[in-house]
């Protein structure tokens, strides 16, 4: 086997396009020079399109979790009470960050594998007018669920003055997002998923409503103080040393997305989701979510008659192909197939072919090619629409 031939079909980090790798290999430049300012000028319009906002999108050097922490420390003031709508591991991460800051947090738990119900959250908030912020994930990576965050924001704003803060780390760039139209107040995403970059950057959109709260918050931290990033991005710079190589790559990523066309990018992700799901259905292997709740960037599968970890091991040993396992109580119960970013229907077909072989090798009785044929059929139907 080619030892350096890695097939990443996990929900991040994801493969990086060669054009982006070349961009990141450019010689270093001064982060306070005119070249960097010009690069930031070029980046800003593309980020606004991904977010669906007229606001400048802030760029922070750090992982996606640092973006979630930034959202919390900036919009939550001492003494505030917040609500976390938790549909999985990463919803719960909001809770854990709040607890680390001794914030009064309530958790609205949703059964894992299902999306949140905006009406249920709305009814919950009617009796809790002291809640100042509501947190949710857009794509819950741990379960493969996409949440209706636009409907959530609308429901919250109908009954509450609470801000709506959304973690879009594992789907933005692969699914249409309309931050301004939907009424999302703070939206966070990261570089290592559908943005097709290494980990190390996060992007944050902030509404006018949220800025009013942030500006009077006496405890915004130092490095994560979003007002510093806002004031600097207006001048095409950053308050602290940026990850310049990642910015080189980001500039190229946005060019690539623009060249493909954002609507085409979103259609490609939806098609890859549908191909993947059709294959497992054809093989009679249960999926962890309904079609309505399924994310376009990651598919969660719940086997009932074979060992998920043994299956993943064969995929890795035979093909150097990685799919993700389950987390927390789902460890060993599900596996997750990523299909986002630098990933095309041909990659999905390759992955499914390897998956069928791995299933046979662990003793699962299937008809070779049946899942692949179902995915091919979905592709042909999608290509004709």
CSV table of C-alpha atoms in Angstrom, one decimal:
chain,number,residue,atom,x,y,z
A,1,UNK,CA,0.0,0.0,0.0
A,2,UNK,CA,1.1,3.6,-0.7
A,3,UNK,CA,1.7,4.7,2.9
A,4,UNK,CA,1.3,8.4,2.2
A,5,UNK,CA,-1.9,7.8,0.2
A,6,UNK,CA,-4.6,8.9,2.7
A,7,UNK,CA,-8.3,8.9,2.0
A,8,UNK,CA,-10.0,11.1,4.5
A,9,UNK,CA,-13.7,10.5,4.6
A,10,UNK,CA,-14.2,11.9,8.1
A,11,UNK,CA,-16.1,15.0,9.1
A,12,UNK,CA,-12.9,17.0,9.4
A,13,UNK,CA,-10.1,17.6,8.8
A,14,UNK,CA,-10.8,17.2,5.2
A,15,UNK,CA,-8.6,16.9,2.1
A,16,UNK,CA,-7.1,20.1,0.7
A,17,UNK,CA,-7.2,21.0,-3.0
A,18,UNK,CA,-3.8,21.1,-4.7
A,19,UNK,CA,-4.4,24.8,-5.7
A,20,UNK,CA,-4.9,25.6,-2.0
A,21,UNK,CA,-1.8,23.7,-1.0
A,22,UNK,CA,0.2,25.6,-3.6
A,23,UNK,CA,-1.2,28.9,-2.3
A,24,UNK,CA,-0.3,28.0,1.3
A,25,UNK,CA,3.3,27.3,0.1
A,26,UNK,CA,3.9,30.9,-0.9
A,27,UNK,CA,6.8,32.7,0.7
A,28,UNK,CA,6.0,34.5,4.0
A,29,UNK,CA,5.1,38.2,4.0
A,30,UNK,CA,4.8,40.8,6.7
A,31,UNK,CA,1.5,40.6,8.5
A,32,UNK,CA,1.4,44.4,8.8
A,33,UNK,CA,2.3,45.1,5.2
A,34,UNK,CA,0.2,46.2,2.3
A,35,UNK,CA,0.3,42.7,0.7
A,36,UNK,CA,-1.6,41.3,3.7
A,37,UNK,CA,-4.1,44.1,3.7
A,38,UNK,CA,-4.8,43.5,0.0
A,39,UNK,CA,-5.3,39.8,0.7
A,40,UNK,CA,-7.8,40.6,3.5
A,41,UNK,CA,-9.6,43.0,1.1
A,42,UNK,CA,-9.9,40.1,-1.4
A,43,UNK,CA,-11.1,37.6,1.3
A,44,UNK,CA,-13.8,39.8,2.8
A,45,UNK,CA,-16.4,39.6,0.0
A,46,UNK,CA,-16.2,35.8,-0.3
A,47,UNK,CA,-16.7,35.3,3.4
A,48,UNK,CA,-19.8,37.5,3.4
A,49,UNK,CA,-21.3,35.3,0.6
A,50,UNK,CA,-20.6,32.1,2.6
A,51,UNK,CA,-22.3,33.6,5.7
A,52,UNK,CA,-25.1,35.3,3.9
A,53,UNK,CA,-24.4,38.6,5.6
A,54,UNK,CA,-23.5,42.2,4.9
A,55,UNK,CA,-21.4,42.4,8.0
A,56,UNK,CA,-17.6,41.9,7.8
A,57,UNK,CA,-16.8,38.4,8.9
A,58,UNK,CA,-14.1,38.2,11.6
A,59,UNK,CA,-11.1,35.9,11.3
A,60,UNK,CA,-9.5,34.5,14.4
A,61,UNK,CA,-6.4,32.3,14.5
A,62,UNK,CA,-7.5,29.3,16.5
A,63,UNK,CA,-9.6,26.2,16.2
A,64,UNK,CA,-13.3,26.1,15.8
A,65,UNK,CA,-13.7,25.7,19.6
A,66,UNK,CA,-11.9,29.0,20.2
A,67,UNK,CA,-14.6,30.6,18.0
A,68,UNK,CA,-17.3,29.0,20.1
A,69,UNK,CA,-15.6,30.3,23.2
A,70,UNK,CA,-15.3,33.8,21.7
A,71,UNK,CA,-19.0,33.8,20.9
A,72,UNK,CA,-19.8,33.0,24.5
A,73,UNK,CA,-17.4,35.3,26.3
A,74,UNK,CA,-18.5,38.3,24.1
A,75,UNK,CA,-22.3,38.0,24.2
A,76,UNK,CA,-22.8,36.6,27.8
A,77,UNK,CA,-22.4,39.2,30.6
A,78,UNK,CA,-21.9,38.3,34.2
A,79,UNK,CA,-25.2,37.2,35.8
A,80,UNK,CA,-26.8,36.3,32.4
A,81,UNK,CA,-28.7,33.0,32.0
A,82,UNK,CA,-28.4,31.1,28.7
A,83,UNK,CA,-30.0,28.2,27.0
A,84,UNK,CA,-28.1,25.5,25.0
A,85,UNK,CA,-30.1,23.4,22.6
A,86,UNK,CA,-28.0,20.2,22.6
A,87,UNK,CA,-28.5,17.7,19.8
A,88,UNK,CA,-25.2,15.9,20.3
A,89,UNK,CA,-21.6,16.2,21.4
A,90,UNK,CA,-21.0,19.7,19.9
A,91,UNK,CA,-24.2,21.1,21.3
A,92,UNK,CA,-23.0,19.9,24.7
A,93,UNK,CA,-19.6,21.7,24.0
A,94,UNK,CA,-21.4,25.0,24.3
A,95,UNK,CA,-22.7,23.9,27.7
A,96,UNK,CA,-19.2,22.9,28.8
A,97,UNK,CA,-17.7,26.2,27.8
A,98,UNK,CA,-20.4,28.1,29.6
A,99,UNK,CA,-19.8,26.0,32.7
A,100,UNK,CA,-16.0,26.8,32.5
A,101,UNK,CA,-16.9,30.5,32.9
A,102,UNK,CA,-19.4,29.8,35.7
A,103,UNK,CA,-22.3,31.0,33.4
A,104,UNK,CA,-25.8,30.1,34.5
A,105,UNK,CA,-26.7,27.6,31.7
A,106,UNK,CA,-29.8,25.5,31.0
A,107,UNK,CA,-29.6,22.7,28.5
A,108,UNK,CA,-32.6,21.8,26.2
A,109,UNK,CA,-31.7,18.2,25.4
A,110,UNK,CA,-32.8,16.7,22.0
A,111,UNK,CA,-32.7,13.0,21.3
A,112,UNK,CA,-29.4,12.2,19.5
A,113,UNK,CA,-30.0,11.5,15.8
A,114,UNK,CA,-33.0,14.0,15.5
A,115,UNK,CA,-33.0,17.7,14.8
A,116,UNK,CA,-34.3,20.3,17.2
A,117,UNK,CA,-37.9,21.4,17.2
A,118,UNK,CA,-38.1,25.2,16.9
A,119,UNK,CA,-41.6,25.3,18.3
A,120,UNK,CA,-40.6,23.3,21.4
A,121,UNK,CA,-37.8,25.7,22.1
A,122,UNK,CA,-40.1,28.6,21.6
A,123,UNK,CA,-42.6,27.2,24.1
A,124,UNK,CA,-39.7,26.6,26.5
A,125,UNK,CA,-38.6,30.3,26.2
A,126,UNK,CA,-42.1,31.7,26.8
A,127,UNK,CA,-41.7,30.8,30.4
A,128,UNK,CA,-38.1,31.9,30.7
A,129,UNK,CA,-37.8,35.5,29.8
A,130,UNK,CA,-34.6,35.8,31.8
A,131,UNK,CA,-32.6,33.9,29.2
A,132,UNK,CA,-30.4,36.2,27.2
A,133,UNK,CA,-28.8,33.9,24.6
A,134,UNK,CA,-29.8,30.6,22.9
A,135,UNK,CA,-27.0,28.4,21.5
A,136,UNK,CA,-27.3,25.7,18.9
A,137,UNK,CA,-25.4,23.7,16.2
A,138,UNK,CA,-26.2,24.0,12.6
A,139,UNK,CA,-24.8,20.6,11.7
A,140,UNK,CA,-24.4,18.3,14.7
A,141,UNK,CA,-21.2,16.5,13.6
A,142,UNK,CA,-21.5,13.7,16.1
A,143,UNK,CA,-24.9,12.5,14.7
A,144,UNK,CA,-25.0,13.7,11.1
A,145,UNK,CA,-28.0,15.9,11.8
A,146,UNK,CA,-28.7,19.3,10.2
A,147,UNK,CA,-30.7,21.6,12.5
A,148,UNK,CA,-33.2,24.2,11.2
A,149,UNK,CA,-31.3,27.1,12.6
A,150,UNK,CA,-33.2,29.7,10.5
A,151,UNK,CA,-36.5,28.5,11.9
A,152,UNK,CA,-35.0,28.4,15.4
A,153,UNK,CA,-33.8,32.0,15.2
A,154,UNK,CA,-37.3,33.1,13.9
A,155,UNK,CA,-39.0,31.2,16.8
A,156,UNK,CA,-36.7,32.6,19.4
A,157,UNK,CA,-37.1,36.2,18.3
A,158,UNK,CA,-40.9,35.9,18.3
A,159,UNK,CA,-41.0,35.4,22.0
A,160,UNK,CA,-37.7,36.6,23.4
A,161,UNK,CA,-35.0,39.2,23.3
A,162,UNK,CA,-32.4,36.5,23.5
A,163,UNK,CA,-29.5,36.4,21.0
A,164,UNK,CA,-29.2,33.3,18.8
A,165,UNK,CA,-25.7,31.9,18.5
A,166,UNK,CA,-25.0,29.1,16.0
A,167,UNK,CA,-22.0,26.7,15.6
A,168,UNK,CA,-21.8,26.2,11.8
A,169,UNK,CA,-18.3,24.6,11.9
A,170,UNK,CA,-19.1,21.3,10.2
A,171,UNK,CA,-21.3,22.5,7.4
A,172,UNK,CA,-20.8,26.1,6.3
A,173,UNK,CA,-19.3,26.2,2.9
A,174,UNK,CA,-21.3,23.1,2.0
A,175,UNK,CA,-24.8,24.3,2.6
A,176,UNK,CA,-26.6,27.5,2.0
A,177,UNK,CA,-26.5,29.9,4.9
A,178,UNK,CA,-28.4,33.2,5.3
A,179,UNK,CA,-27.3,34.7,8.5
A,180,UNK,CA,-28.9,38.1,8.0
A,181,UNK,CA,-32.2,36.9,6.5
A,182,UNK,CA,-32.6,34.2,9.2
A,183,UNK,CA,-31.9,36.5,12.1
A,184,UNK,CA,-28.8,34.6,13.5
A,185,UNK,CA,-26.9,37.0,15.8
A,186,UNK,CA,-23.5,35.2,16.0
A,187,UNK,CA,-22.4,32.5,13.6
A,188,UNK,CA,-19.2,30.6,13.9
A,189,UNK,CA,-17.4,28.3,11.6
A,190,UNK,CA,-13.9,26.8,11.1
A,191,UNK,CA,-11.3,26.2,8.4
A,192,UNK,CA,-10.9,22.5,8.4
A,193,UNK,CA,-14.2,21.3,7.2
A,194,UNK,CA,-16.0,22.4,4.0
A,195,UNK,CA,-13.6,25.3,3.8
A,196,UNK,CA,-10.9,22.8,2.7
A,197,UNK,CA,-8.1,24.2,4.8
A,198,UNK,CA,-6.0,22.9,7.7
A,199,UNK,CA,-7.3,23.6,11.2
A,200,UNK,CA,-6.3,26.9,12.7
A,201,UNK,CA,-8.8,29.6,11.6
A,202,UNK,CA,-12.3,30.3,12.6
A,203,UNK,CA,-14.7,32.8,11.2
A,204,UNK,CA,-17.4,34.7,13.1
A,205,UNK,CA,-20.3,36.8,11.8
A,206,UNK,CA,-22.0,39.2,14.2
A,207,UNK,CA,-25.3,41.0,13.9
A,208,UNK,CA,-26.0,44.6,14.8
A,209,UNK,CA,-28.1,43.3,17.7
A,210,UNK,CA,-25.3,41.3,19.0
A,211,UNK,CA,-22.8,44.2,18.7
A,212,UNK,CA,-24.9,46.3,21.0
A,213,UNK,CA,-24.6,43.6,23.7
A,214,UNK,CA,-21.0,43.0,23.1
A,215,UNK,CA,-20.0,46.6,23.3
A,216,UNK,CA,-21.4,47.0,26.8
A,217,UNK,CA,-20.0,43.6,28.0
A,218,UNK,CA,-17.3,44.4,30.7
A,219,UNK,CA,-15.7,40.9,30.4
A,220,UNK,CA,-14.9,40.1,26.8
A,221,UNK,CA,-11.4,38.6,27.5
A,222,UNK,CA,-8.3,39.9,25.7
A,223,UNK,CA,-7.4,37.8,22.7
A,224,UNK,CA,-11.0,36.8,22.0
A,225,UNK,CA,-12.4,40.3,22.3
A,226,UNK,CA,-14.4,40.6,19.1
A,227,UNK,CA,-14.5,44.4,19.1
A,228,UNK,CA,-10.7,44.3,18.4
A,229,UNK,CA,-11.3,42.1,15.4
A,230,UNK,CA,-14.1,44.3,14.2
A,231,UNK,CA,-12.1,47.5,14.5
A,232,UNK,CA,-9.2,45.9,12.7
A,233,UNK,CA,-11.0,44.2,9.9
A,234,UNK,CA,-12.5,47.5,8.9
A,235,UNK,CA,-8.9,48.6,8.3
A,236,UNK,CA,-8.1,45.4,6.5
A,237,UNK,CA,-5.9,44.0,9.2
A,238,UNK,CA,-6.0,41.9,12.3
A,239,UNK,CA,-5.4,42.8,16.0
A,240,UNK,CA,-2.9,40.0,16.5
A,241,UNK,CA,-0.5,38.0,14.3
A,242,UNK,CA,-2.7,36.0,11.8
A,243,UNK,CA,-2.0,32.5,10.4
A,244,UNK,CA,-0.8,34.0,7.1
A,245,UNK,CA,-0.3,30.7,5.3
A,246,UNK,CA,-3.9,29.8,6.1
A,247,UNK,CA,-5.0,33.2,4.8
A,248,UNK,CA,-3.1,32.5,1.5
A,249,UNK,CA,-5.1,29.2,1.3
A,250,UNK,CA,-8.4,30.9,2.3
A,251,UNK,CA,-8.0,33.4,-0.5
A,252,UNK,CA,-7.7,30.5,-3.0
A,253,UNK,CA,-10.5,28.6,-1.5
A,254,UNK,CA,-12.9,31.5,-2.0
A,255,UNK,CA,-11.7,31.8,-5.6
A,256,UNK,CA,-12.5,28.1,-6.1
A,257,UNK,CA,-15.9,28.4,-4.6
A,258,UNK,CA,-16.7,31.4,-6.7
A,259,UNK,CA,-15.5,29.6,-9.8
A,260,UNK,CA,-17.7,26.6,-9.2
A,261,UNK,CA,-20.6,28.8,-8.2
A,262,UNK,CA,-22.0,28.7,-4.6
A,263,UNK,CA,-25.3,27.2,-5.7
A,264,UNK,CA,-23.4,24.4,-7.5
A,265,UNK,CA,-21.3,23.8,-4.4
A,266,UNK,CA,-24.4,23.3,-2.3
A,267,UNK,CA,-26.0,21.1,-5.0
A,268,UNK,CA,-22.8,18.9,-5.0
A,269,UNK,CA,-23.0,18.4,-1.3
A,270,UNK,CA,-26.6,17.5,-1.4
A,271,UNK,CA,-26.0,15.1,-4.2
A,272,UNK,CA,-23.1,13.4,-2.3
A,273,UNK,CA,-25.4,13.0,0.8
A,274,UNK,CA,-28.1,11.5,-1.3
A,275,UNK,CA,-25.7,9.1,-3.0
A,276,UNK,CA,-24.3,7.9,0.3
A,277,UNK,CA,-27.6,7.4,1.9
A,278,UNK,CA,-29.0,5.6,-1.1
A,279,UNK,CA,-26.1,3.1,-1.0
A,280,UNK,CA,-26.6,2.2,2.7
A,281,UNK,CA,-30.3,1.8,2.2
A,282,UNK,CA,-29.8,-0.5,-0.8
A,283,UNK,CA,-27.4,-2.6,1.4
A,284,UNK,CA,-30.1,-2.7,4.2
A,285,UNK,CA,-27.8,-1.0,6.7
A,286,UNK,CA,-29.7,1.5,8.9
A,287,UNK,CA,-28.9,5.2,8.9
A,288,UNK,CA,-28.9,7.1,12.2
A,289,UNK,CA,-31.0,10.0,10.9
A,290,UNK,CA,-34.1,10.5,8.8
A,291,UNK,CA,-33.7,11.9,5.3
A,292,UNK,CA,-35.3,15.2,6.5
A,293,UNK,CA,-32.7,15.6,9.3
A,294,UNK,CA,-29.7,14.4,7.3
A,295,UNK,CA,-26.7,16.7,6.9
A,296,UNK,CA,-25.2,17.3,3.4
A,297,UNK,CA,-21.7,17.1,4.8
A,298,UNK,CA,-21.6,13.9,7.0
A,299,UNK,CA,-23.7,10.7,7.1
A,300,UNK,CA,-24.1,8.7,10.3
A,301,UNK,CA,-24.7,5.0,9.9
A,302,UNK,CA,-25.9,2.6,12.7
A,303,UNK,CA,-25.1,-1.0,12.0
A,304,UNK,CA,-27.2,-3.7,13.7
A,305,UNK,CA,-25.5,-6.9,12.7
A,306,UNK,CA,-21.8,-6.1,12.3
A,307,UNK,CA,-19.0,-4.5,14.4
A,308,UNK,CA,-18.6,-0.8,13.4
A,309,UNK,CA,-15.0,-0.7,14.8
A,310,UNK,CA,-13.9,-3.9,13.0
A,311,UNK,CA,-15.3,-2.5,9.8
A,312,UNK,CA,-13.5,0.8,10.2
A,313,UNK,CA,-10.2,-1.1,10.9
A,314,UNK,CA,-10.5,-3.1,7.6
A,315,UNK,CA,-11.1,0.1,5.7
A,316,UNK,CA,-8.0,1.7,7.2
A,317,UNK,CA,-5.8,-1.4,6.9
A,318,UNK,CA,-6.8,-2.4,3.3
A,319,UNK,CA,-7.4,1.0,1.7
A,320,UNK,CA,-5.9,3.6,4.1
A,321,UNK,CA,-9.4,5.1,4.1
A,322,UNK,CA,-10.7,6.7,7.3
A,323,UNK,CA,-14.3,7.1,8.3
A,324,UNK,CA,-15.1,8.4,11.8
A,325,UNK,CA,-16.5,6.4,14.7
A,326,UNK,CA,-19.2,7.4,17.2
A,327,UNK,CA,-18.6,9.6,20.2
A,328,UNK,CA,-19.5,9.3,23.9
A,329,UNK,CA,-22.3,6.7,24.3
A,330,UNK,CA,-22.4,6.2,20.5
A,331,UNK,CA,-18.8,4.9,20.4
A,332,UNK,CA,-18.9,1.6,18.7
A,333,UNK,CA,-22.5,2.1,17.8
A,334,UNK,CA,-22.3,4.2,14.7
A,335,UNK,CA,-19.8,5.3,12.1
A,336,UNK,CA,-19.8,8.5,10.2
A,337,UNK,CA,-18.8,9.2,6.6
A,338,UNK,CA,-17.7,12.7,5.7
A,339,UNK,CA,-18.5,14.1,2.2
A,340,UNK,CA,-17.6,17.7,2.3
A,341,UNK,CA,-15.2,20.3,0.9
A,342,UNK,CA,-12.7,18.9,-1.6
A,343,UNK,CA,-14.9,15.9,-2.4
A,344,UNK,CA,-16.8,15.0,-5.5
A,345,UNK,CA,-19.3,12.3,-6.5
A,346,UNK,CA,-16.4,10.3,-7.9
A,347,UNK,CA,-14.9,10.3,-4.4
A,348,UNK,CA,-18.2,9.0,-3.0
A,349,UNK,CA,-18.3,6.2,-5.5
A,350,UNK,CA,-14.7,5.2,-4.6
A,351,UNK,CA,-15.5,5.3,-0.9
A,352,UNK,CA,-18.7,3.2,-1.3
A,353,UNK,CA,-16.8,0.6,-3.4
A,354,UNK,CA,-14.2,0.2,-0.6
A,355,UNK,CA,-17.0,0.1,2.0
A,356,UNK,CA,-18.7,-2.8,0.3
A,357,UNK,CA,-15.4,-4.8,0.2
A,358,UNK,CA,-14.8,-4.1,3.9
A,359,UNK,CA,-18.3,-5.3,4.7
A,360,UNK,CA,-17.7,-8.6,3.0
A,361,UNK,CA,-14.3,-9.0,4.6
A,362,UNK,CA,-15.8,-8.7,8.1
A,363,UNK,CA,-18.5,-11.3,7.2
A,364,UNK,CA,-21.5,-9.0,6.4
A,365,UNK,CA,-23.6,-10.7,3.7
A,366,UNK,CA,-24.2,-8.2,1.0
A,367,UNK,CA,-24.5,-8.2,-2.8
A,368,UNK,CA,-21.3,-6.5,-4.1
A,369,UNK,CA,-22.2,-3.5,-6.2
A,370,UNK,CA,-25.7,-3.1,-4.9
A,371,UNK,CA,-25.0,0.0,-2.9
A,372,UNK,CA,-22.7,1.4,-5.5
A,373,UNK,CA,-25.4,0.9,-8.2
A,374,UNK,CA,-27.9,2.8,-6.0
A,375,UNK,CA,-25.5,5.7,-5.6
A,376,UNK,CA,-24.9,5.7,-9.4
A,377,UNK,CA,-28.6,5.9,-10.0
A,378,UNK,CA,-28.9,8.9,-7.7
A,379,UNK,CA,-26.0,10.5,-9.4
A,380,UNK,CA,-27.6,10.0,-12.9
A,381,UNK,CA,-30.9,11.4,-11.7
A,382,UNK,CA,-29.2,14.4,-10.0
A,383,UNK,CA,-27.1,15.1,-13.1
A,384,UNK,CA,-30.2,15.2,-15.2
A,385,UNK,CA,-31.9,17.8,-13.0
